[in-house]
Each structure stands twice: as structure tokens, then as C-alpha cells.
PDB file of C-alpha atoms in Angstrom:
ATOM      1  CA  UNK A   1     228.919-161.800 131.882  1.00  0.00           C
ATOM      2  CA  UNK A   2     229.302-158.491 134.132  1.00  0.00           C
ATOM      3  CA  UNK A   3     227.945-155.885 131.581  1.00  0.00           C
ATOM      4  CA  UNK A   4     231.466-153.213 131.363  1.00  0.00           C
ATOM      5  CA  UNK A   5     229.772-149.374 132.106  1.00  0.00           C
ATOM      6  CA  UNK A   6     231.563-146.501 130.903  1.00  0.00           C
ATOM      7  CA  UNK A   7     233.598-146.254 134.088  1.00  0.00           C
ATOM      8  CA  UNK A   8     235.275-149.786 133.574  1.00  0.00           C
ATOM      9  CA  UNK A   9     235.631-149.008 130.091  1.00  0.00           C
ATOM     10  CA  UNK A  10     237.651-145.414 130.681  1.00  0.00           C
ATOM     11  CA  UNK A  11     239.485-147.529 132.881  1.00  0.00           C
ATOM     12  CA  UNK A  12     240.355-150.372 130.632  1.00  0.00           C
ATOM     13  CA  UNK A  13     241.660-147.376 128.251  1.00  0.00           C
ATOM     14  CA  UNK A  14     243.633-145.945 131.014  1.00  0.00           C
ATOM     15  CA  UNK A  15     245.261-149.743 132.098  1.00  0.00           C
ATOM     16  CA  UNK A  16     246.012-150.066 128.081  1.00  0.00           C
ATOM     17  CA  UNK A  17     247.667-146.703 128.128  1.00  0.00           C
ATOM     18  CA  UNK A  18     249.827-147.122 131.141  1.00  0.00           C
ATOM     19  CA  UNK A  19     250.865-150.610 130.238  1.00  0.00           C
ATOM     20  CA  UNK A  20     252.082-148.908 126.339  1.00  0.00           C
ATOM     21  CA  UNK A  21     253.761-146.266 128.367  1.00  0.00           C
ATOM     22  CA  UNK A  22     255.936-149.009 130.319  1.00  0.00           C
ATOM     23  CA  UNK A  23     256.711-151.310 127.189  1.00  0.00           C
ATOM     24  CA  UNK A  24     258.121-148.245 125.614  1.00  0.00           C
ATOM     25  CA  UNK A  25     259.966-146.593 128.432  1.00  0.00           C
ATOM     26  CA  UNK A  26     263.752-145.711 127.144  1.00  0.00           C
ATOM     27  CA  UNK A  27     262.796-147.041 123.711  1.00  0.00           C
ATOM     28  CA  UNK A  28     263.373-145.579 120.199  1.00  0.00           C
ATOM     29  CA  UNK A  29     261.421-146.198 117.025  1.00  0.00           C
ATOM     30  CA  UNK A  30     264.274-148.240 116.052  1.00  0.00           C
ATOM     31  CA  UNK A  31     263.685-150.825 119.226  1.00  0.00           C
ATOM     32  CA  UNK A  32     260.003-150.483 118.171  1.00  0.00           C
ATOM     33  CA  UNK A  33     260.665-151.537 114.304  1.00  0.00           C
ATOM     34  CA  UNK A  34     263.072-153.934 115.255  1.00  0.00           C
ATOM     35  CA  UNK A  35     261.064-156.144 117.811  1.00  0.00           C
ATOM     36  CA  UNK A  36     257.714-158.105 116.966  1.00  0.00           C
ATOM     37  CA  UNK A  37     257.053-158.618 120.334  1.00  0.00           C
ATOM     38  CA  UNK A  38     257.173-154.384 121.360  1.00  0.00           C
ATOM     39  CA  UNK A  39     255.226-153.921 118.361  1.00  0.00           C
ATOM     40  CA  UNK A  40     252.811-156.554 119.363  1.00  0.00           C
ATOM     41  CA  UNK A  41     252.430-155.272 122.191  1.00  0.00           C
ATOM     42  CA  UNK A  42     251.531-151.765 121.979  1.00  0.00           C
ATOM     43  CA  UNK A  43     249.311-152.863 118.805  1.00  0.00           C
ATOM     44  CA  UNK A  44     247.503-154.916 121.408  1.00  0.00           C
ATOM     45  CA  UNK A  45     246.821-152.070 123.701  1.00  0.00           C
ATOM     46  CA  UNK A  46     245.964-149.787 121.070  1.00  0.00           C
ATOM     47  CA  UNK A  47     243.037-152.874 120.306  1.00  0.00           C
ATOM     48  CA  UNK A  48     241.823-152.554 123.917  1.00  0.00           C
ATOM     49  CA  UNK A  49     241.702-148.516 123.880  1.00  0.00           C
ATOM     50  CA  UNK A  50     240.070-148.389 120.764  1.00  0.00           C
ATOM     51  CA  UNK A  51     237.758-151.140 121.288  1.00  0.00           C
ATOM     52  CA  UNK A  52     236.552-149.894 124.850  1.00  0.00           C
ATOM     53  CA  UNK A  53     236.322-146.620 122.951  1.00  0.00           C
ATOM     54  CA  UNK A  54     233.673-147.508 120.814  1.00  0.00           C
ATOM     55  CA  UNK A  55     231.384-148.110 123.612  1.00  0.00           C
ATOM     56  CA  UNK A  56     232.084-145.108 125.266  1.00  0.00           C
ATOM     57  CA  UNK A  57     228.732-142.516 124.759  1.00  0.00           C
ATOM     58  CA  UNK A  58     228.546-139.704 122.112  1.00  0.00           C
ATOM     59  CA  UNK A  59     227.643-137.299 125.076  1.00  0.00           C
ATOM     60  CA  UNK A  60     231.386-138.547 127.137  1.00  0.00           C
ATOM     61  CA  UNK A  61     232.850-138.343 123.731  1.00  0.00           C
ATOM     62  CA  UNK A  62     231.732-134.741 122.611  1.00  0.00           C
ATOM     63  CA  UNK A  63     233.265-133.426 126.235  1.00  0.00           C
ATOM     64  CA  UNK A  64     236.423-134.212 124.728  1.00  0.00           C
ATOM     65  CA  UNK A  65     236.294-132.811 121.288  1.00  0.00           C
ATOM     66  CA  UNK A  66     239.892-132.381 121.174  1.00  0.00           C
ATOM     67  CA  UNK A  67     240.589-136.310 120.945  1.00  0.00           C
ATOM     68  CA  UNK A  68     240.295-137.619 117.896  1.00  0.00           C
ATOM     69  CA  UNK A  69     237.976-140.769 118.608  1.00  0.00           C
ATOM     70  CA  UNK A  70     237.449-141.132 114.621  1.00  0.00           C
ATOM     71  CA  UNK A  71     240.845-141.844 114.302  1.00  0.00           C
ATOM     72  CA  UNK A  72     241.379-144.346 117.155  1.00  0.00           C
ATOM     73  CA  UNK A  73     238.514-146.180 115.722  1.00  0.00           C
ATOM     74  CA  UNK A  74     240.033-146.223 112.305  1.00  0.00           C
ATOM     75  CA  UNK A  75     243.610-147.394 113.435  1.00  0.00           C
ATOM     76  CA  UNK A  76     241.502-150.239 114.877  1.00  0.00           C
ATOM     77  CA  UNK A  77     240.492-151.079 111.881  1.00  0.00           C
ATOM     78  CA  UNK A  78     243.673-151.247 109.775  1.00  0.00           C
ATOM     79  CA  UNK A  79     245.202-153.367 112.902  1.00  0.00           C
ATOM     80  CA  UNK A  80     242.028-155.510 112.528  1.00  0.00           C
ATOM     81  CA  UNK A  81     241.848-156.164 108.993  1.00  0.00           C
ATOM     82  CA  UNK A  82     244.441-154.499 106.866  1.00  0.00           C
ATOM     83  CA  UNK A  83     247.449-155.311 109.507  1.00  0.00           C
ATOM     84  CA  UNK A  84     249.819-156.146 106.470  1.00  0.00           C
ATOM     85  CA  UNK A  85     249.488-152.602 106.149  1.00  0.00           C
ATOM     86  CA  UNK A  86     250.741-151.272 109.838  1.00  0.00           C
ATOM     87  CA  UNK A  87     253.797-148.711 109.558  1.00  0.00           C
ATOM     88  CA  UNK A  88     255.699-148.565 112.533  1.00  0.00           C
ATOM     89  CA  UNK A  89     256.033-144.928 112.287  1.00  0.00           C
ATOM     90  CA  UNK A  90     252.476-144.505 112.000  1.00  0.00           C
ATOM     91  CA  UNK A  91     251.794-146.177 115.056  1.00  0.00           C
ATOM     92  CA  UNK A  92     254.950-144.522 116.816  1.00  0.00           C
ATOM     93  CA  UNK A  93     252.945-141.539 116.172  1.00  0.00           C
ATOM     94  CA  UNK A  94     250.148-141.884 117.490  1.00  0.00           C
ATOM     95  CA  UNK A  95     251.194-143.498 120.331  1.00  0.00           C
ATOM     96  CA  UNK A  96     253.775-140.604 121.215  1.00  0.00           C
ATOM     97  CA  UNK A  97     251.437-137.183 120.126  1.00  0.00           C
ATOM     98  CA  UNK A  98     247.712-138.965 120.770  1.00  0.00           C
ATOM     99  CA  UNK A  99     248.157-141.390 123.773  1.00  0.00           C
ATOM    100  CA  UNK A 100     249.208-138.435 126.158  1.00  0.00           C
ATOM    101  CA  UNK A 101     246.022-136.325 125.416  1.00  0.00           C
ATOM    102  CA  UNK A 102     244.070-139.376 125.318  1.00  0.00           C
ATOM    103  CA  UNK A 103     244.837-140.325 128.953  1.00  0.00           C
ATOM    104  CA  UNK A 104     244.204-136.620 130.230  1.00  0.00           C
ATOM    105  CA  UNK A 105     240.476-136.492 128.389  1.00  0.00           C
ATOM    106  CA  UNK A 106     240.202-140.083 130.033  1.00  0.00           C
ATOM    107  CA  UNK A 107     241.650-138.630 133.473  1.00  0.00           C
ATOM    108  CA  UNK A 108     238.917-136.068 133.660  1.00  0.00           C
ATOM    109  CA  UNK A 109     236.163-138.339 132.740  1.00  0.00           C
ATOM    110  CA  UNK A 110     236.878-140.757 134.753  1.00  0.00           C
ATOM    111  CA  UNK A 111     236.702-138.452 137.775  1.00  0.00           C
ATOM    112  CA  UNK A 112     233.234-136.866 136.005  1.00  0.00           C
ATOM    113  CA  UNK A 113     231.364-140.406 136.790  1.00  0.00           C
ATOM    114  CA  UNK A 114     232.846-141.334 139.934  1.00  0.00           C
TER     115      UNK A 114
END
């Protein structure tokens, strides 16, 4: 197995991001309640970014202070173990307010190792 360096992992993030972005284009939180498959989904790519997140560096981490990498690795966690527990609006969230700062922290590293 091809080991996955920071770069592929940024990018993994970045693929997980854009592929939330076009499930949920001219959705509401209503579509996103109402359909196990959207919800699926987006949970799914939330998995990847937070799970390529945890193997990103504390040093590529603290250049982005502003992101709030505790919290993408807890959400991982209630998807992971406690996913009777997932609200919709919770998840709606995060995906509307944290994705889009996400991806421009992500944007900059990724050019910062190239």
C-alpha cells in the first residue's frame, strides 16, 4: 500500500468537500432530513475529511488556527460510534458555516507543499 503524504491527504479533504458541495446543490435542510441517501452521503464525506484530517501534522494544522480540527475530529466520532445520535441540523451546520473555511485553509496548504 502507497503510504498517503499530507498532499494526498489535503486532497482527499478537498475531493470530500467538493463532492458534499454537489450532493447539496439547490437543497434545503428539509431535502437533507428527508432523504437517507443525502444524509448518507454527506456523513460519508464528512468520514473521509475528518479521517484524512487526523493524519494531517500539528505544524499544517497550527497554520490554520482558525479551523476547528478538534471539532471535525469529534463529529467523527459521534458518526463513528454514537450515530443514533446524528441531528440533521447539526450536521447541516457544519457542513454550511465549517466546510467553506475548511476548503480555503485546505486551498492554501495545498499550494504551501506543492
Amino acid at each position: 500500500m502507497i503510504a498517503r503524504t499530507p498532499l494526498l491527504r489535503i486532497h482527499d479533504m478537498l475531493e470530500a468537500i467538493r463532492g458534499i458541495d454537489k450532493a447539496l446543490v439547490g437543497k434545503t435542510i428539509r431535502d437533507y432530513e428527508r432523504s437517507w441517501l443525502l444524509r448518507s452521503a454527506v456523513e460519508r464525506g464528512i468520514e473521509i475529511i475528518l479521517e484524512a484530517s487526523r493524519h494531517l501534522s500539528g505544524d499544517l494544522k497550527a497554520q490554520h488556527k482558525d479551523v476547528r480540527w478538534m471539532d471535525i475530529a469529534g463529529i467523527g466520532n459521534i458518526l463513528r460510534h454514537d450515530y443514533q445520535r446524528v441531528d440533521a441540523t447539526i450536521i447541516w451546520k457544519a457542513v454550511k458555516d465549517d466546510l467553506p473555511p475548511l476548503k480555503a485553509a485546505l486551498l492554501v496548504l495545498r499550494e504551501s507543499l506543492r
